[in-house]
CSV table of C-alpha atoms and ligand atoms in Angstrom, one decimal:
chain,number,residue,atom,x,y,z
A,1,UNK,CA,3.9,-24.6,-8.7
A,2,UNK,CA,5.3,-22.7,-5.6
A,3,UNK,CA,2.7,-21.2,-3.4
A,4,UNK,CA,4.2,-17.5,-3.0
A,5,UNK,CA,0.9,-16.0,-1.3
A,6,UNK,CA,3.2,-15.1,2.2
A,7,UNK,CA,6.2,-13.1,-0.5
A,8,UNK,CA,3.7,-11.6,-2.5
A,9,UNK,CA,2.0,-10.3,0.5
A,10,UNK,CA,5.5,-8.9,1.9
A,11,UNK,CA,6.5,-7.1,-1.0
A,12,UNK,CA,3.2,-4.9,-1.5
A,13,UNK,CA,3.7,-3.9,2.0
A,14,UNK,CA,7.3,-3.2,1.5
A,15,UNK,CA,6.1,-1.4,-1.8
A,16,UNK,CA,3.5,1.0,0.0
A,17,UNK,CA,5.9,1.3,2.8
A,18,UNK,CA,8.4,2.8,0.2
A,19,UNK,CA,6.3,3.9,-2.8
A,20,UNK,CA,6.3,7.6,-1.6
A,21,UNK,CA,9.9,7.5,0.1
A,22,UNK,CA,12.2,10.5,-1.0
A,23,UNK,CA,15.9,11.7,0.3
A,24,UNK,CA,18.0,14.5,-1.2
A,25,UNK,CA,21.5,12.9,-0.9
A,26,UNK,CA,24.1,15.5,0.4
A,27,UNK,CA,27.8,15.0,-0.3
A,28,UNK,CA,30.1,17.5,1.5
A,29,UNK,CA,33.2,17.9,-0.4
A,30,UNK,CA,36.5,18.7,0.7
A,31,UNK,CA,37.6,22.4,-0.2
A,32,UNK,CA,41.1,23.5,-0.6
A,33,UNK,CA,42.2,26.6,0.5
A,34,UNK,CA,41.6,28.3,-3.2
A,35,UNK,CA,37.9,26.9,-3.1
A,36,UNK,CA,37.1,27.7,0.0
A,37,UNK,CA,37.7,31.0,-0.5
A,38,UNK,CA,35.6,31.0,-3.9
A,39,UNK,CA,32.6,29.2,-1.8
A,40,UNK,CA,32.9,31.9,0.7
A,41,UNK,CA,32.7,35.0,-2.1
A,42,UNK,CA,29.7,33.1,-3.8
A,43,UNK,CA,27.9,31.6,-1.0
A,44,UNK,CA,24.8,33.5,-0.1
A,45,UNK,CA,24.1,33.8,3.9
A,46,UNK,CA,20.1,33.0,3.3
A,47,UNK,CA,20.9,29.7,2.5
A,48,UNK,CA,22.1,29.1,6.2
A,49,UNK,CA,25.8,27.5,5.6
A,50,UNK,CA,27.7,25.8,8.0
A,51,UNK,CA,30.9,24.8,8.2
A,52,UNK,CA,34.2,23.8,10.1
A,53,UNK,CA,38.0,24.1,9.0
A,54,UNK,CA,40.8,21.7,9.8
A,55,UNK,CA,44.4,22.6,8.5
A,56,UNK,CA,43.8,24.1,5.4
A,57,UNK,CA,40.5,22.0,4.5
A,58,UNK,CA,37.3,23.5,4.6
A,59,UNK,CA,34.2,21.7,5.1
A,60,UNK,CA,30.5,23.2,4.1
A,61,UNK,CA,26.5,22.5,4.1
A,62,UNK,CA,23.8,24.4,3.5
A,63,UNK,CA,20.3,24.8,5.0
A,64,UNK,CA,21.7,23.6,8.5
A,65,UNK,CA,18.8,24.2,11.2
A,66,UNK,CA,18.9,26.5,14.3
A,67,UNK,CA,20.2,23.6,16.4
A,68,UNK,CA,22.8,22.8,13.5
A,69,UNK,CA,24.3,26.2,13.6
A,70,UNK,CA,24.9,25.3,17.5
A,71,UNK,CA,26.9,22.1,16.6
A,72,UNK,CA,28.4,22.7,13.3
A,73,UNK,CA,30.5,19.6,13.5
A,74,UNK,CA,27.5,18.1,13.5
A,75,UNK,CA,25.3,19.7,11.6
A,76,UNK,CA,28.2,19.1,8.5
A,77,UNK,CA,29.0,15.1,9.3
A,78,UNK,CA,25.3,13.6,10.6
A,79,UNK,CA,22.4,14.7,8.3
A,80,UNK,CA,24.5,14.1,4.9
A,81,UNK,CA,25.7,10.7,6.1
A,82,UNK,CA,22.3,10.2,6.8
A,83,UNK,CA,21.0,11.1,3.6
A,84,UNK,CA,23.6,8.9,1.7
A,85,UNK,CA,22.7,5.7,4.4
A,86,UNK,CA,18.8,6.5,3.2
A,87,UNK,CA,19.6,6.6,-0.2
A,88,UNK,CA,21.7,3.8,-0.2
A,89,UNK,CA,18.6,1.7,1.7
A,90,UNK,CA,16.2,2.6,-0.7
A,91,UNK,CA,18.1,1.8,-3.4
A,92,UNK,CA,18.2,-2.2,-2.1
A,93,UNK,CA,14.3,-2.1,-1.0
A,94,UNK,CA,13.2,-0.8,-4.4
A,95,UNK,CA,15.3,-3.2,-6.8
A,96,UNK,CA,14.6,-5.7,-4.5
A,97,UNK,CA,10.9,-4.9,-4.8
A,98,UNK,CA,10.9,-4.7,-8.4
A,99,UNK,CA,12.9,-8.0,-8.8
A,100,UNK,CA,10.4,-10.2,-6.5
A,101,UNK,CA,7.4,-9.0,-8.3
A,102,UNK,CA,9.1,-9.8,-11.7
A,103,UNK,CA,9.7,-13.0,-10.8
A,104,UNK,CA,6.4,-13.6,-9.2
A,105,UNK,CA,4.6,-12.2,-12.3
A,106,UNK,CA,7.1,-14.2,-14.5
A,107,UNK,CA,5.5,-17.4,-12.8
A,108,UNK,CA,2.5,-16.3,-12.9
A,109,UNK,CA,2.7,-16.1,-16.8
A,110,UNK,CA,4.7,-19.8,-16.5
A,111,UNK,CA,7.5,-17.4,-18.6
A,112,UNK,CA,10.7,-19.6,-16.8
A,113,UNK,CA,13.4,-18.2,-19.0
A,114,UNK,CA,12.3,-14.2,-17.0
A,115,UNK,CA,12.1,-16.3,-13.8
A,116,UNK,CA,15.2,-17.4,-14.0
A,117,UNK,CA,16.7,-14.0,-14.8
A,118,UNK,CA,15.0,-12.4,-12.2
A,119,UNK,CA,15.5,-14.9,-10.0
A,120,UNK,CA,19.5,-14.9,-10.7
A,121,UNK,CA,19.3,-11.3,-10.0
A,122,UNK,CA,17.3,-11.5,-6.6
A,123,UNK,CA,20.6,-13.6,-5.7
A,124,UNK,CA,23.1,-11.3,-6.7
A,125,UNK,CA,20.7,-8.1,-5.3
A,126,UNK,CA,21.2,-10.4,-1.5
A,127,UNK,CA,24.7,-11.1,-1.5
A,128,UNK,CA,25.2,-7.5,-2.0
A,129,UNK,CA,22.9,-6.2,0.2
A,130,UNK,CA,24.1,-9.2,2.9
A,131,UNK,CA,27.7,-7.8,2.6
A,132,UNK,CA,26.8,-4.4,2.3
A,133,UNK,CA,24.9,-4.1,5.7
A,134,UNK,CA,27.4,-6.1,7.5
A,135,UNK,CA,30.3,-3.3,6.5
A,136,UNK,CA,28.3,-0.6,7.5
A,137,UNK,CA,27.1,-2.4,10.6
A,138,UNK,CA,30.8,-2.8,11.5
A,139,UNK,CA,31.4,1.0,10.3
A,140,UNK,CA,28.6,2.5,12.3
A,141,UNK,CA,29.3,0.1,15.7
A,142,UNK,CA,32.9,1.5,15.6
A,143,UNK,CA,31.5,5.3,15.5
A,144,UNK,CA,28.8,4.8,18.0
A,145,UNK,CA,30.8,2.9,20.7
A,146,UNK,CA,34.0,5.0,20.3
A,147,UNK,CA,34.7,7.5,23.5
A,148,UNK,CA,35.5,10.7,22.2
A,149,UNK,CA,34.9,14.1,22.2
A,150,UNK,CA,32.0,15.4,19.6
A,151,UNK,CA,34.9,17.1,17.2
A,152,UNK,CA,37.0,13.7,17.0
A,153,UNK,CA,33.8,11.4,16.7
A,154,UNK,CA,32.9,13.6,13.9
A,155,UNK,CA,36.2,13.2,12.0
A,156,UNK,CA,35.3,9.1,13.1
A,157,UNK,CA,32.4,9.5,11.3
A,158,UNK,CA,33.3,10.6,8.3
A,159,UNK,CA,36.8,8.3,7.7
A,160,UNK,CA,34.4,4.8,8.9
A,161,UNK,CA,31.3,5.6,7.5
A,162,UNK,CA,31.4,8.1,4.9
A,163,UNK,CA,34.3,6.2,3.0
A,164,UNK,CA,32.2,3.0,2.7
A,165,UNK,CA,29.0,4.6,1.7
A,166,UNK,CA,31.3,6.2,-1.0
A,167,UNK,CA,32.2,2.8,-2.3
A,168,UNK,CA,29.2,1.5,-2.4
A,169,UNK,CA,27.2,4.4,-4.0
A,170,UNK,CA,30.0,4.9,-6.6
A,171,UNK,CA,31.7,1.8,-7.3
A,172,UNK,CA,31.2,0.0,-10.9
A,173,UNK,CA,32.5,-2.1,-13.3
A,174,UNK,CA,32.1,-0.3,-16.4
A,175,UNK,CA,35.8,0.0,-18.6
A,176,UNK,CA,34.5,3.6,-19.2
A,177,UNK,CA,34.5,4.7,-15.6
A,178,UNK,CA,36.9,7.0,-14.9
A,179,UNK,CA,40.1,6.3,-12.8
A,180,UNK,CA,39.3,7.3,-9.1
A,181,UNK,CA,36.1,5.9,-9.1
A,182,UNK,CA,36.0,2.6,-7.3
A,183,UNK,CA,36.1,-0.7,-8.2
A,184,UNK,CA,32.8,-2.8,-7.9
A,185,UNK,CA,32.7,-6.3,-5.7
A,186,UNK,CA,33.0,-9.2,-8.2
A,187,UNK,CA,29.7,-10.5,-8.4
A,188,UNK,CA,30.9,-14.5,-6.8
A,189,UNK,CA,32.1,-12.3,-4.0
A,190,UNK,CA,28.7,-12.1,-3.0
A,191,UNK,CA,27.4,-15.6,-3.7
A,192,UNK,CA,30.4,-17.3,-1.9
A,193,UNK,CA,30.0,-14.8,1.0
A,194,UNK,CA,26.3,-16.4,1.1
A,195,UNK,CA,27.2,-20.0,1.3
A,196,UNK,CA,29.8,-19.1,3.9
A,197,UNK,CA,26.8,-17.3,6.3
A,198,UNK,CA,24.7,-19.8,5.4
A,199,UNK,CA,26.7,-22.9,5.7
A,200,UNK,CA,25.7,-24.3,2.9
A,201,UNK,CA,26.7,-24.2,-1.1
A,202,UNK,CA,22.8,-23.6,-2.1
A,203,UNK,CA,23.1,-20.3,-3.1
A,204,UNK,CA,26.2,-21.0,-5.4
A,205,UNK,CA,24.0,-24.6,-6.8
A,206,UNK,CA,21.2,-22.2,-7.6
A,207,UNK,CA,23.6,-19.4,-9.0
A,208,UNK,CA,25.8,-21.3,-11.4
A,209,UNK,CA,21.9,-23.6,-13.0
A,210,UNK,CA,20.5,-19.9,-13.0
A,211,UNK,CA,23.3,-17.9,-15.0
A,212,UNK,CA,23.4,-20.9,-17.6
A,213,UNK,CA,19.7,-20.2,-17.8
A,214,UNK,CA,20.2,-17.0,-18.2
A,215,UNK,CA,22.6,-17.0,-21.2
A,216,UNK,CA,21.9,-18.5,-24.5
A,217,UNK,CA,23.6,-21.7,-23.0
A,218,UNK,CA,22.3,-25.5,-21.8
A,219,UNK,CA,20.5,-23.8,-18.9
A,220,UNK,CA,18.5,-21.7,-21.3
A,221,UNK,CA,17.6,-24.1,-23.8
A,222,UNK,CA,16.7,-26.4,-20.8
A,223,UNK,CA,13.6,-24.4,-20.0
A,224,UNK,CA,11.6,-25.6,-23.3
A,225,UNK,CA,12.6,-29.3,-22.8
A,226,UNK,CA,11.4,-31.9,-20.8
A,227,UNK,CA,14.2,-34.0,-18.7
A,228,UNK,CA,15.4,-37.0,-20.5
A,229,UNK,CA,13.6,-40.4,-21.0
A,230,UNK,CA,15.4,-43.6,-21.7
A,231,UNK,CA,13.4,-45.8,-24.5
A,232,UNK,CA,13.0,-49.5,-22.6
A,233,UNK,CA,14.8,-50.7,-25.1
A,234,UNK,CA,17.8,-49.0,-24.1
A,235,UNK,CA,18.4,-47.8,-28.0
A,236,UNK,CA,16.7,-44.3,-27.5
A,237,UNK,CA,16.7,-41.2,-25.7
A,238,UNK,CA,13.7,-39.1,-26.0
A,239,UNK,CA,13.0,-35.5,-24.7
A,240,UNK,CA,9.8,-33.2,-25.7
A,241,UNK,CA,10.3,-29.6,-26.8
A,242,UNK,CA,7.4,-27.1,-25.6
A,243,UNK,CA,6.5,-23.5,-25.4
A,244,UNK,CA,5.7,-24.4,-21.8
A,245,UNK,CA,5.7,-26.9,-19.1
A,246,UNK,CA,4.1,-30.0,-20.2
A,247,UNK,CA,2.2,-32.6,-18.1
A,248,UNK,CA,0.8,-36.5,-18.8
A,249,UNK,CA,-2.5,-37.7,-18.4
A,250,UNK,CA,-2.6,-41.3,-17.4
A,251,UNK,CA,-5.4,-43.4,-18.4
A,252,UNK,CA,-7.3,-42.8,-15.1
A,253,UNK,CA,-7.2,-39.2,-15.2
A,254,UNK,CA,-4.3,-39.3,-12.8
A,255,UNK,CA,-2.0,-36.0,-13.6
A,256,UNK,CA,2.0,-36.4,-13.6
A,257,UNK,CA,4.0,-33.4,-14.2
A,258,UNK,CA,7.4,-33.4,-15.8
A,259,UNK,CA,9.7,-32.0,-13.8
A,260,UNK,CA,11.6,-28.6,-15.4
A,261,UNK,CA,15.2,-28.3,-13.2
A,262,UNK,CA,15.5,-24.3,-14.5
A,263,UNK,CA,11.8,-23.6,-13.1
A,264,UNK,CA,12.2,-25.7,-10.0
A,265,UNK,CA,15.9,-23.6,-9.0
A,266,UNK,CA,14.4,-20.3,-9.8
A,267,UNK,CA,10.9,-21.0,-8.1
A,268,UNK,CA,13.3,-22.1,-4.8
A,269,UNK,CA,15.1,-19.5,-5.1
A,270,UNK,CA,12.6,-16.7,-5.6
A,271,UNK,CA,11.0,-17.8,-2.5
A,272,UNK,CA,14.0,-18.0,-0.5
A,273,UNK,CA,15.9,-14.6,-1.4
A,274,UNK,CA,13.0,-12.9,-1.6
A,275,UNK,CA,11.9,-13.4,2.2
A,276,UNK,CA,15.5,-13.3,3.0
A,277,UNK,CA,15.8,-9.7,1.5
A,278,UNK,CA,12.8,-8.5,2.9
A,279,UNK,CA,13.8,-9.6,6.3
A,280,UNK,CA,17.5,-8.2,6.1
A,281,UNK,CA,16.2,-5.2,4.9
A,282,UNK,CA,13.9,-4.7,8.0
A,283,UNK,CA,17.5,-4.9,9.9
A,284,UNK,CA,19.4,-2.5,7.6
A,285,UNK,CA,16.2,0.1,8.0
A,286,UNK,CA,17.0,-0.3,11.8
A,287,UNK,CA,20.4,0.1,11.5
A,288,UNK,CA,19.8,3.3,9.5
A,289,UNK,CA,17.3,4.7,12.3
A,290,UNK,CA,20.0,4.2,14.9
A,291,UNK,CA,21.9,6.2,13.0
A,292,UNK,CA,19.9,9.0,12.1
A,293,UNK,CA,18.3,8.6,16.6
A,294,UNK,CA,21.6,8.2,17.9
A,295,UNK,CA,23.2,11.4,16.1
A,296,UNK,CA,20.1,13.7,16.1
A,297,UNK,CA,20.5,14.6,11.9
A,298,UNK,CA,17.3,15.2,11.4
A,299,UNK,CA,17.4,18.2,13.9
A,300,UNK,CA,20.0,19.8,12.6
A,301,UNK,CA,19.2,20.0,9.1
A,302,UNK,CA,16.0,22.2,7.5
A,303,UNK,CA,16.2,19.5,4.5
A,304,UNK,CA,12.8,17.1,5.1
A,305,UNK,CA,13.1,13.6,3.9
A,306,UNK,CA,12.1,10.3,4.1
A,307,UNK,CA,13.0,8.6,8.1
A,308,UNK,CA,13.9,11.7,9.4
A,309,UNK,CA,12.8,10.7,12.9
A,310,UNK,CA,13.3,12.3,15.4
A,311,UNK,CA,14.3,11.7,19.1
A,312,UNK,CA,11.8,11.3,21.2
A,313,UNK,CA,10.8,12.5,25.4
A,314,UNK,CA,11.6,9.9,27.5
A,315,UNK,CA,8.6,8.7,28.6
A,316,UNK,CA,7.4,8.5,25.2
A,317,UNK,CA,7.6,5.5,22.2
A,318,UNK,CA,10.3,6.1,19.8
A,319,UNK,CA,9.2,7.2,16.5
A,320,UNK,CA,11.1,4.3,14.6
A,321,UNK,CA,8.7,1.2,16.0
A,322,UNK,CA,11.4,0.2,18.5
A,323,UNK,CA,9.5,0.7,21.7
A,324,UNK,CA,9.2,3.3,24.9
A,325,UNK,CA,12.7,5.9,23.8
A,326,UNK,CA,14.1,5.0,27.4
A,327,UNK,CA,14.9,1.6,26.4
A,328,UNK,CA,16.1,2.4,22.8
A,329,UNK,CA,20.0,1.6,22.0
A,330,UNK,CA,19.7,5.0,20.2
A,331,UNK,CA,22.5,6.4,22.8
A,332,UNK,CA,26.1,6.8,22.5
A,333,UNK,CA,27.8,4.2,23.3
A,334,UNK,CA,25.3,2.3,23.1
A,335,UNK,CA,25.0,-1.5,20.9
A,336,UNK,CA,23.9,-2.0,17.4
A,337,UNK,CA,21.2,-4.1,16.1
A,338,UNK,CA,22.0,-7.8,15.6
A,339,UNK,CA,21.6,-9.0,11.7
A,340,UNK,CA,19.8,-12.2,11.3
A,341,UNK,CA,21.2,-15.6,10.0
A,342,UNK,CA,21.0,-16.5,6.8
A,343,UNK,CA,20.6,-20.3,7.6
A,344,UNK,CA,17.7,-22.2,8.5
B,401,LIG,ZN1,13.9,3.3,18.0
């Protein structure tokens, strides 16, 4: 059996890391002239509203801080894109924590058919998240690097990143979902864009033994039955049917395990996309700190929540782990952080 003591030791940190980790997410809608005027008749002053107009649109938050009211371009485009980037983060870290430990404890309890679930899932929850961070990467390098005056970067903002984030907080499959709502990424669309960044077909290999496993199919009925023998004679094939993995005793007390195909994929890949995710989600967190460093949100907003660093003097460390502030990329203009490979 695998020897998962390095995962299982990553994930509880990720877990406590996370355990306690809250964001409200904030969505600024677009108001019409007609609803604008209904937000202004309702909305009440103490609840410190921004807001900024463009042609006959109106844009709105509430409980901007002191600084926001200064910047409301700002204060209306940073701290809600920020919540939504937070909220879409901790929605990877916590699946992803809840699928590694299910498939740890799943081997644990030698219970192959949940292993291979979860571990079909763990595959799926990285392609996603692989593709995911790479969009907004993109998104968020176009924003940061672009030369513009604080209005237009705004508006930059908001078309590059906040239209992504939409799609990926809001898009589904389900044939109830309404008709604006966006389509969800076909599931191989993720495990093909994983053996293209890896260079390899592993992850499909392990994807197409593990979703056979997972439905009431060969794969499945795989996991209670040892792997063919061939009688000497040639006449015979013989294969032994067992709650759970069986082994021989040879004469000499010498101990030969059969060899299960379903538990050896999912065991693989367990180990594999689960240090992969934890590691690409220590990128995506850092991507989502530049963010919220680069454009100040967490100053202009009285909302707390979870990574709401702030920017720090320049003489002092920055408050996301990166280092002394003065060397930070957290500028305008500045570069992004690299993602690592998924090979090797
Ligand atoms: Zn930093």
């Amino acid at each position: 059996m695998a020897d998962f003591t390095d995962l299982r030791r990553q994930v509880r940190s990720l877990d406590g890391f996370t355990k306690a980790a809250y964001v409200e997410e904030v969505q600024v809608l677009r108001m019409e002239a007609e609803r604008a005027r209904r937000w202004r008749r309702v909305a009440d002053p103490r609840e410190s509203w921004v807001y900024i107009s463009g042609g006959d649109a109106t844009w709105a938050v509430d409980r901007a801080s002191r600084v926001g009211h200064h910047d409301p371009v700002a204060a209306v485009t940073f701290p809600p894109l920020h919540s939504q980037l937070v909220g879409w983060w901790l929605f990877h870290a916590w699946r992803s924590i809840d699928l590694v430990s299910a498939g740890l404890s799943a081997h644990e309890h030698g219970t192959t058919s949940i292993a291979a679930i979860t571990s079909r899932a763990l595959i799926e929850e990285l392609g996603c998240l692989v593709t995911e961070v790479r969009q907004i990467k993109a998104a968020w390098e176009v924003v940061k690097r672009a030369d513009l005056n604080p209005v237009r970067r705004g508006e930059l903002a908001k078309n590059q990143l906040g239209s992504v984030l939409a799609r990926f907080l809001f898009a589904t499959r389900m044939s109830s979902k309404p008709a604006n709502a966006p389509d969800a990424t076909n599931v191989l669309t993720y495990i093909k864009k994983l053996d293209k960044l890896s260079k390899s077909s592993k992850f499909s290999e392990w994807y197409d033994w593990l979703s056979d496993a997972s439905h009431p199919a060969y794969g499945a009925r795989l996991v209670y039955v040892t792997n063919p023998m061939r009688h000497a004679t040639g006449a015979v094939m013989l294969r032994f049917h067992s709650r759970s993995p069986l082994h021989l005793e040879k004469s000499s007390g010498e101990r030969v395990d059969f060899t299960y195909d379903i538990e050896e994929k999912a065991e693989t890949a367990l180990e594999s996309c689960g240090t992969l995710l934890i590691k690409y989600l220590k990128t995506a967190l850092s991507l989502v700190d530049d963010f919220g460093l680069t454009t100040s949100a967490a100053t202009l907003t009285s909302r707390t929540y979870w990574r709401n660093l702030l920017p720090a003097a320049s003489g002092d460390e920055c408050a996301c782990g990166c280092g002394p502030w003065a060397q930070s990329i957290h500028v305008w203009e500045g570069g992004v952080q690299d993602l690592p490979p998924l090979n090797g």
